[in-house]
Coordinates of C-alpha atoms and ligand atoms in Angstrom, one line a residue:
X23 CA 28.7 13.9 -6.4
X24 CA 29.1 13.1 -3.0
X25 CA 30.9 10.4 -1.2
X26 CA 28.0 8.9 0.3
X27 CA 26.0 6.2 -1.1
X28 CA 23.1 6.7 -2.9
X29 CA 21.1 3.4 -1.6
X30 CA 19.8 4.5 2.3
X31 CA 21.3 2.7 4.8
X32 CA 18.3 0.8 5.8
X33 CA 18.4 -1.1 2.0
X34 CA 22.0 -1.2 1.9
X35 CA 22.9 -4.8 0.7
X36 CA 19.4 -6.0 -0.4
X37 CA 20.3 -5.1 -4.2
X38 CA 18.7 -7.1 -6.7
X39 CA 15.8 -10.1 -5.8
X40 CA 17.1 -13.6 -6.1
X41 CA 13.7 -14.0 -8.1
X42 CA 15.0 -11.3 -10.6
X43 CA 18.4 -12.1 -10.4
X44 CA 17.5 -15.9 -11.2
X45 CA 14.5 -15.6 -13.6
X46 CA 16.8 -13.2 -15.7
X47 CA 19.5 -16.2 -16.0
X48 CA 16.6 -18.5 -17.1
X49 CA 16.0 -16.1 -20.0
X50 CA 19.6 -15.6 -20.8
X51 CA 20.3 -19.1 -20.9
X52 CA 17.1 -20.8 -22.3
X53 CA 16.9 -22.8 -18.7
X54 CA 13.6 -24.4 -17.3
X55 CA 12.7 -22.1 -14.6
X56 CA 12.0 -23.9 -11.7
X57 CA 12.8 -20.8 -9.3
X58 CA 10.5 -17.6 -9.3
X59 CA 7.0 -19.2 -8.1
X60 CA 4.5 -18.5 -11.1
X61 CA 2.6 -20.9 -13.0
X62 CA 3.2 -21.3 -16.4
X63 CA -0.7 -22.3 -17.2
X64 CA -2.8 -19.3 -16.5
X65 CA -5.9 -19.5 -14.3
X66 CA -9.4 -19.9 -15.6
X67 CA -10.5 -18.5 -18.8
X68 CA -14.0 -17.1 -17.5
X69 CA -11.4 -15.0 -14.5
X70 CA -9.9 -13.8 -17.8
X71 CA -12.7 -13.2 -19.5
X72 CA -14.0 -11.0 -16.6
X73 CA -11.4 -9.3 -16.3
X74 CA -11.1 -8.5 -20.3
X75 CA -15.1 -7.5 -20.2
X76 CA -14.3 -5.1 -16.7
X77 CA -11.8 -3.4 -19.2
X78 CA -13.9 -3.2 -22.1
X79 CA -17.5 -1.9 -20.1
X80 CA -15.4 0.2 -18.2
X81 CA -15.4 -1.0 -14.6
X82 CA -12.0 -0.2 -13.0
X83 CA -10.6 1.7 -15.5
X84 CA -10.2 5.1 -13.5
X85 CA -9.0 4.8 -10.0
X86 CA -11.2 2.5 -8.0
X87 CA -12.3 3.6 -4.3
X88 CA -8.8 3.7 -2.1
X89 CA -10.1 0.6 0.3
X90 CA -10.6 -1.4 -2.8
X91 CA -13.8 -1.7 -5.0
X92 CA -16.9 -3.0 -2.7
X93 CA -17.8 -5.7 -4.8
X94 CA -14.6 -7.5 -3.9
X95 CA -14.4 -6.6 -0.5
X96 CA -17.5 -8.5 -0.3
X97 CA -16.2 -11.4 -1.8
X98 CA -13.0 -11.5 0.4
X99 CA -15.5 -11.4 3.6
X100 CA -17.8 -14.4 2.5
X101 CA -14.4 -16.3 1.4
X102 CA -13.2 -16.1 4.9
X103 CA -16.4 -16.9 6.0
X104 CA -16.9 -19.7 3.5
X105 CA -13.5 -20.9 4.7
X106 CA -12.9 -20.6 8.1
X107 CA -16.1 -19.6 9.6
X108 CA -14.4 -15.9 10.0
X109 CA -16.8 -12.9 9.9
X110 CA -15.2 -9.6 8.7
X111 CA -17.2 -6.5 7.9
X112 CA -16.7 -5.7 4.2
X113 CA -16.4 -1.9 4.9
X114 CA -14.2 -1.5 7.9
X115 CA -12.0 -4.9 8.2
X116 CA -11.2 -5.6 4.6
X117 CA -8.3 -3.5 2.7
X118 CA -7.5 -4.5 -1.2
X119 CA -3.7 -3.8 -2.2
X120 CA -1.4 -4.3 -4.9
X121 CA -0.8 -8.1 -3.9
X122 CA 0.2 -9.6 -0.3
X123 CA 3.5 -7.4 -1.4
X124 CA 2.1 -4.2 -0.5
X125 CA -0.4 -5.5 2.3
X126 CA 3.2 -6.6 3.8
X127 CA 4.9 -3.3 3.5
X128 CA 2.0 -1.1 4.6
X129 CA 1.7 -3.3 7.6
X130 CA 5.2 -3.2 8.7
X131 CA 5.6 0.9 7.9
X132 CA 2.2 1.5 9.9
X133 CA 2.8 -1.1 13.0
X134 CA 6.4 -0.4 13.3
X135 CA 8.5 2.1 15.4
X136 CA 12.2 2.6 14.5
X137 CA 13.5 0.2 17.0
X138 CA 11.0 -2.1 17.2
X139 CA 11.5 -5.8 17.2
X140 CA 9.9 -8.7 14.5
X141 CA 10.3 -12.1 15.4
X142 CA 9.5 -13.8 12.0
X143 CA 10.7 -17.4 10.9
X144 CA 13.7 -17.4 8.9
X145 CA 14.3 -18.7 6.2
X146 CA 12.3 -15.2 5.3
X147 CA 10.5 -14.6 2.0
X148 CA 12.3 -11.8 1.0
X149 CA 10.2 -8.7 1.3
X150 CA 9.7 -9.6 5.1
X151 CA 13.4 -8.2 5.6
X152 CA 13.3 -5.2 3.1
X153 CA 10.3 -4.3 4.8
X154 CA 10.7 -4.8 8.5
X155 CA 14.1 -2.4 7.4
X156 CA 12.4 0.0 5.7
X157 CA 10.0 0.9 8.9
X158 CA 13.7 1.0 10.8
X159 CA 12.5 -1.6 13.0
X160 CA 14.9 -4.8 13.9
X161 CA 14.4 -8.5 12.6
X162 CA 14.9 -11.2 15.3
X163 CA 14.7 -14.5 12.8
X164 CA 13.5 -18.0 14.8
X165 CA 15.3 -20.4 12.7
X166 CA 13.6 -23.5 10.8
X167 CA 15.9 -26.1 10.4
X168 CA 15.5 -29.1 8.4
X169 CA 14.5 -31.6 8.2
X170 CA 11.4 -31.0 9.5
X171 CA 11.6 -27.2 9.6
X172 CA 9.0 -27.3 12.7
X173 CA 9.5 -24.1 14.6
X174 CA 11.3 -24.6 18.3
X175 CA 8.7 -22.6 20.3
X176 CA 10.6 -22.5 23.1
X177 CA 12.9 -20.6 21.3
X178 CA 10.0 -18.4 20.2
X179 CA 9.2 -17.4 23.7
X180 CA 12.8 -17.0 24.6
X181 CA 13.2 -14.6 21.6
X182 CA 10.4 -12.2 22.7
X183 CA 11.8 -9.0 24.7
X184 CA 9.9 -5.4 26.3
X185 CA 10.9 -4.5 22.3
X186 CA 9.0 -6.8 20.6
X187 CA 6.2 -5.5 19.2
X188 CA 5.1 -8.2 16.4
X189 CA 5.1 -11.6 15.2
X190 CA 5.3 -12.2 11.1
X191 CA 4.0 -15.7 10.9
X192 CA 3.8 -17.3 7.2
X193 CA 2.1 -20.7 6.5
X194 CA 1.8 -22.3 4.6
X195 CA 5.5 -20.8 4.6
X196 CA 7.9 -20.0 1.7
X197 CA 10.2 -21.5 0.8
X198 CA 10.2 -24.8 3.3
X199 CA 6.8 -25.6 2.4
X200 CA 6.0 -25.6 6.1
X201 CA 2.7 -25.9 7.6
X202 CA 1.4 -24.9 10.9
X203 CA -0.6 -27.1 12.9
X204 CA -2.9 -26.1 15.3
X205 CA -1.1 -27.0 18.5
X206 CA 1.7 -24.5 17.2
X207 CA -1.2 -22.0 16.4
X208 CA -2.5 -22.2 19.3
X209 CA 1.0 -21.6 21.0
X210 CA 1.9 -19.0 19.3
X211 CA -1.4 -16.9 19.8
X212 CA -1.2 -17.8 23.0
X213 CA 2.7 -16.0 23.7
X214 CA 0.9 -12.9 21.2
X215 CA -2.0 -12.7 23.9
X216 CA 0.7 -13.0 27.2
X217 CA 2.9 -10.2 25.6
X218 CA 0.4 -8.2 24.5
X219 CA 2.2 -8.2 20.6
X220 CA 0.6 -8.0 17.4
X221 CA 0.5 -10.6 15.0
X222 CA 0.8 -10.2 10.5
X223 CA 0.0 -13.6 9.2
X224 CA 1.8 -13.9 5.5
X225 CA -1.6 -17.0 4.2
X226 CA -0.7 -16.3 0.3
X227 CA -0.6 -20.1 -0.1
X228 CA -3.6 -20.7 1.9
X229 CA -5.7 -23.1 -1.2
X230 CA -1.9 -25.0 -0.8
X231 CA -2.0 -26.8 2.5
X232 CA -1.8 -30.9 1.4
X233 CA -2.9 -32.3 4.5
X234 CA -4.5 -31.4 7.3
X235 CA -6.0 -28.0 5.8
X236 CA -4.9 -24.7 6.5
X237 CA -5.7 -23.1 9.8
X238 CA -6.2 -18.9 10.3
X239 CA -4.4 -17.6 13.1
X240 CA -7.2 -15.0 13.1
X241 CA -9.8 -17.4 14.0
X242 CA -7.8 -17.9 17.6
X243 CA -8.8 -17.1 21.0
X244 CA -7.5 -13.1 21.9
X245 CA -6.4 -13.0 18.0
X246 CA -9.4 -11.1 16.2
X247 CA -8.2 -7.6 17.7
X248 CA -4.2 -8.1 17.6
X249 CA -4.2 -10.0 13.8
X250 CA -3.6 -8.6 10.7
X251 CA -4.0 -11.6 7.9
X252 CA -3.0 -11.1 4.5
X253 CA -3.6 -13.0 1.3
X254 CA -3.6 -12.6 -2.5
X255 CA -5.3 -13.7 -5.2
X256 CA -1.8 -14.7 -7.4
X257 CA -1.3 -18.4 -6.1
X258 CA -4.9 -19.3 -5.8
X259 CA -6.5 -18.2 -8.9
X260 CA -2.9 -18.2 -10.9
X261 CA -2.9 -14.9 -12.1
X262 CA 0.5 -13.6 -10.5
X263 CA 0.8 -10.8 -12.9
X264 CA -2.6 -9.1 -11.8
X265 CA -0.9 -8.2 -7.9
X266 CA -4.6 -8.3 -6.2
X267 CA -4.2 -8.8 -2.4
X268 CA -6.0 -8.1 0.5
X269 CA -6.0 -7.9 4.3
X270 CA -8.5 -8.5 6.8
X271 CA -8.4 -7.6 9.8
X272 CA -10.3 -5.3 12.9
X273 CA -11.5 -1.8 12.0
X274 CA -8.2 0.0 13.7
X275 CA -5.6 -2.4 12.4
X276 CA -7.5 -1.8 8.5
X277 CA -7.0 1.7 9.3
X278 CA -3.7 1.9 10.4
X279 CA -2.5 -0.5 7.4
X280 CA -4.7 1.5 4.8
X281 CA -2.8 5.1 6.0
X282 CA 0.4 3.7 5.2
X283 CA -0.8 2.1 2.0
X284 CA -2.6 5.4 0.7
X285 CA 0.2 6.9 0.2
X286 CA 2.1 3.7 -1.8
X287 CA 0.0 3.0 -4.5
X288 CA -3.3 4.8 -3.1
X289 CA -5.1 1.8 -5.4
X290 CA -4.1 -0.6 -8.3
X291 CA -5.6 -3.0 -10.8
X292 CA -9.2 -1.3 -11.1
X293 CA -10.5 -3.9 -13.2
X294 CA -8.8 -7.3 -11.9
X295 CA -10.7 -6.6 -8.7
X296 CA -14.1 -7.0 -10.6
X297 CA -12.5 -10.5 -11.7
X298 CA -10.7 -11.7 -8.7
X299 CA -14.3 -11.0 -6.9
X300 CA -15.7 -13.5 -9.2
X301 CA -13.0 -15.8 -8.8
X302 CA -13.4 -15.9 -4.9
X303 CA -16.6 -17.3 -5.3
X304 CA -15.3 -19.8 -7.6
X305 CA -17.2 -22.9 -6.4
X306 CA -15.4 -26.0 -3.9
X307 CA -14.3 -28.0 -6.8
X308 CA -11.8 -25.2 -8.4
X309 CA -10.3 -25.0 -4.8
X310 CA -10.1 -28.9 -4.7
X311 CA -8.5 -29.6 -8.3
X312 CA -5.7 -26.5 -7.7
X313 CA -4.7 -28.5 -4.7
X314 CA -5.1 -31.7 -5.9
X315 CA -3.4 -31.4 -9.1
X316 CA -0.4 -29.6 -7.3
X317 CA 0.1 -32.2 -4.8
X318 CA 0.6 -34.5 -7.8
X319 CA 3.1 -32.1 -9.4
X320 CA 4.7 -32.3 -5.8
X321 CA 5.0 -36.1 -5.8
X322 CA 6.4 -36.3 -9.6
X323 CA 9.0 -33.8 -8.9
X324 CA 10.0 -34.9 -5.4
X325 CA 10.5 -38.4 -6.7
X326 CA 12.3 -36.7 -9.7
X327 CA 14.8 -35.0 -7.5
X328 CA 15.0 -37.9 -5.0
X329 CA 16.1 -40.1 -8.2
X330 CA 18.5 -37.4 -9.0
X331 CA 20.5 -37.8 -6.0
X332 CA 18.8 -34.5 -4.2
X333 CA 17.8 -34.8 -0.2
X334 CA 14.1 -34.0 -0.4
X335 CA 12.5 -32.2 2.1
X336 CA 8.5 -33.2 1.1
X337 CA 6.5 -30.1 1.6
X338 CA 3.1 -29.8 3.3
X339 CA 2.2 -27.2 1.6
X340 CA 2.9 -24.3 -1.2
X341 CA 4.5 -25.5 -4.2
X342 CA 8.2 -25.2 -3.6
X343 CA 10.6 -28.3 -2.6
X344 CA 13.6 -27.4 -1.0
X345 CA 16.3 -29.7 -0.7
X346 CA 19.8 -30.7 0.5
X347 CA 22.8 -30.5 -2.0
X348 CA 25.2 -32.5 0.5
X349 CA 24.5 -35.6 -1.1
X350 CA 25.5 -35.0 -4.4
X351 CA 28.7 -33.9 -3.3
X352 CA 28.2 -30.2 -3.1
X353 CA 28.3 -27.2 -0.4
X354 CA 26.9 -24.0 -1.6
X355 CA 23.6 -23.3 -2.8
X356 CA 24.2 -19.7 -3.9
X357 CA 27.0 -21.0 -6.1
X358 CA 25.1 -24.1 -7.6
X359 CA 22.1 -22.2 -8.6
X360 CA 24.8 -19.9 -10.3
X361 CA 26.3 -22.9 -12.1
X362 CA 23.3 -24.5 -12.6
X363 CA 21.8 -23.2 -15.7
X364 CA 25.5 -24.3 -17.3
X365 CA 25.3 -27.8 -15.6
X366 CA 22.1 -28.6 -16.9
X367 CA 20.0 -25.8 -18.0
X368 CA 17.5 -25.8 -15.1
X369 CA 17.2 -22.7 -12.8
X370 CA 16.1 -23.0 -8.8
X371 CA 16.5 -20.6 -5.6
X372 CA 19.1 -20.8 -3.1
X373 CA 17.5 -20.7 0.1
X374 CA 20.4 -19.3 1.9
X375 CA 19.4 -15.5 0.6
X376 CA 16.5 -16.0 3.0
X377 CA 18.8 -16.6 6.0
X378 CA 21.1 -14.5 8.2
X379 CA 22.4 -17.5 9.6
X380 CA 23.7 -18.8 6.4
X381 CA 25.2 -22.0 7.7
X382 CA 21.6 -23.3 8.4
X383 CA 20.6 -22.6 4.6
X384 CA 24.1 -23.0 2.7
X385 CA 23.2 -26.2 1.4
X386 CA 19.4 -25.7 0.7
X387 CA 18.2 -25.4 -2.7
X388 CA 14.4 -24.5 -3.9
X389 CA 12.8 -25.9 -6.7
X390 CA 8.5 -25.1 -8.0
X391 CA 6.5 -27.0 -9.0
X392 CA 3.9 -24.9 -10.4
X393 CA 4.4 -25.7 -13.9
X394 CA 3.1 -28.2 -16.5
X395 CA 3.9 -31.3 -15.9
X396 CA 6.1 -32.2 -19.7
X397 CA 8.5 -29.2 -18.0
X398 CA 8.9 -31.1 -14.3
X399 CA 9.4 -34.3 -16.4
X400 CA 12.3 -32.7 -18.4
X401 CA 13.2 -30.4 -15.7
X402 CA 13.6 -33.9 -14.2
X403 CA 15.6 -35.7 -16.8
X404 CA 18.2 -32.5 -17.0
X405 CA 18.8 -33.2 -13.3
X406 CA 19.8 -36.9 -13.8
X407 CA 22.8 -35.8 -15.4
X408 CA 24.0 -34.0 -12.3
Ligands
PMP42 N1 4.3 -13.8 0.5 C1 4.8 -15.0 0.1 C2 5.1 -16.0 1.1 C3 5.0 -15.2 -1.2 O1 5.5 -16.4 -1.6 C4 4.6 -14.2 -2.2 C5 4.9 -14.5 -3.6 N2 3.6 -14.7 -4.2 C6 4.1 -13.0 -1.7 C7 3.9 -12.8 -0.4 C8 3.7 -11.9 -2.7 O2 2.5 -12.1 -3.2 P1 1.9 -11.1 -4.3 O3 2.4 -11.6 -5.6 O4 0.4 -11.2 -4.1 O5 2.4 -9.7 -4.0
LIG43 N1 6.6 -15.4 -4.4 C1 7.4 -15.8 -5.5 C2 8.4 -16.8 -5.1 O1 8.6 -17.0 -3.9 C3 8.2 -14.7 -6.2 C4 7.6 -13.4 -6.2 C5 8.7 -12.3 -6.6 O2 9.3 -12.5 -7.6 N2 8.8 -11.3 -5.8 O3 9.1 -17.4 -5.9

């Protein structure tokens, strides 16, 4: 064999996910996971059900149409509407994918020239980099720093160049728990109009925002034509195994995103698409209890850490806490999430593998709290012991 390394250059150094890498060392060590994000209560059993009786009367079992079945194409465009007052036409500006995962890479390989410029906020959820890489293009991060992890957006604008050709906003945003509001919208739509760039808005936690609601960049002035939005049915209806997502977006932006994602998985999860469109039209109150009863979980384990000597950062939205290590006396995330599982047989995520500049997330740890309460409240106790 050949000197050269197997692993392209573009991916070189991205090896395993710290979700995989972390989840495995829960396994191996009997810990309490309280790093990858997925719930450990599954969503409604009539979701289930529908998607159990899609299997058995044969809906979705050979390969559904490539944009994504029409029913729930549908269902994504009266969501939106239902939502945010959004109109999207369910044959030309709605795309189904294989979760927000693929609607992320298609978007980046179809919008992106090898040298192109993303500004995206950093810390980045993880397939942001691996993606903006694959397409060859270049990411400029605009760093969050606690403790509020507000976005400078006079930084923004100082970031943008002649090479920037697109935004990657998230919110609610992974892992800080960030929430746009809509001055800060309306800012950065506003610097996406002035330079003519294009904007992929990451909304996967969109049912998550505590207070003051969740807010489409979309739905801006000048935004319609230049935004791609993405979403996915795994945090909302907690099904994160099923990988339904979706983008919305104006009839050439669909169509550029679907040529890319033709040819990655052409289309997935036939029948989950018959159920997910049911979920979406779930009424108000499942939307209302999901948030409510994780803004609970949020409280019990922010207090939890708090009493454990961690510095909470209190999230607006998602359900991840990050927090400061400093205060019990330690440095390094990367290397306390390592230990952890020893210490006290509780797994979280070091933030700092969502940074390039890894003095502003060294000491940041993540912690979900998507997971039945009797686990935070042990999850909890472990942590005292720190
Ligand atoms: N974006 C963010 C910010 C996420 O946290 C996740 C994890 N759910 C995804 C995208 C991926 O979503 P999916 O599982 O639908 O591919
Ligand atoms: N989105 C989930 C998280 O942030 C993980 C998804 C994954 O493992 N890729 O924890």
């Amino acid at each position: 064999m050949s000197a050269r390394p197997l692993l392209n250059r573009r991916l070189a150094g991205l090896g395993t996910t710290i979700f995989a890498e972390m989840s495995a060392l829960a396994t191996s060590t009997g810990s309490i996971n309280l790093g990858q994000g997925f719930p450990d209560t599954d969503g409604p059993a009539e979701i289930a059900r529908a998607a159990a009786d899609a299997v058995l009367t044969g809906r979705g079992n050979q390969y559904p149409p490539g944009p994504g079945i029409p029913e729930l194409r549908q269902a994504v465009a009266e969501h939106q509407q239902r939502f945010y007052g959004l109109d999207w036409d369910p044959d030309t500006e709605v795309l189904v994918t294989a979760g927000a995962t693929e609607a992320i890479a298609a978007a980046m390989l179809a919008l992106l020239e090898p040298g192109d410029e993303v500004i995206a906020f950093e810390p980045f959820y993880d397939s942001y980099a691996a993606c903006i890489a694959m397409a060859g293009a270049t990411r400029v991060p605009l760093t969050l720093r606690a403790p509020s992890f507000r976005p400078d957006l006079d930084e923004l604008r100082a970031l943008i160049t002649p090479r920037t050709r697109l935004l990657l906003v998230n919110t609610p945003h992974n892992p800080t728990g960030l929430v746009l509001h809509a001055e800060e919208l309306a800012e950065i739509a506003r610097l996406a109009v002035e330079h003519d760039l294009l904007v992929v808005t990451d909304e996967v936690y969109e049912h998550l925002a505590f207070s003051g609601g969740h807010h489409p960049i979309a739905a801006l002035p000048g935004m319609r034509e230049r935004t791609v939005s993405i979403s996915s049915a795994g945090k909302t209806f907690s099904f994160t195994g099923w990988k339904v997502g979706w983008v919305t977006a104006a009839p050439a932006l669909v169509s550029a995103v679907r040529t890319a994602k033709q040819y990655l998985t052409y289309v997935s999860a036939g029948p989950f698409q018959y159920a997910v469109a049911e979920a979406l039209r779930l009424p108000d109150s499942y939307f209302d209890t999901l948030r409510a009863d994780l803004r609970r979980k949020r409280d019990l384990l922010a207090d939890g850490l708090t009493a454990a000597g961690f510095g909470v950062f209190t999230p607006e939205g998602t359900y991840f806490i990050t927090t400061d290590i400093t205060p019990l006396g330690e440095k390094d995330g990367l290397e306390f999430c390592r230990s952890l599982p020893a210490r006290c047989g509780v797994v979280a995520i070091p933030n700092v593998v969502f940074y390039d500049d890894t003095e502003a997330g060294r000491p940041l740890v993540r912690f979900t709290f998507c997971k039945q309460d009797a686990v935070l409240e042990e999850a909890v106790a472990r942590l005292q012991r720190l």
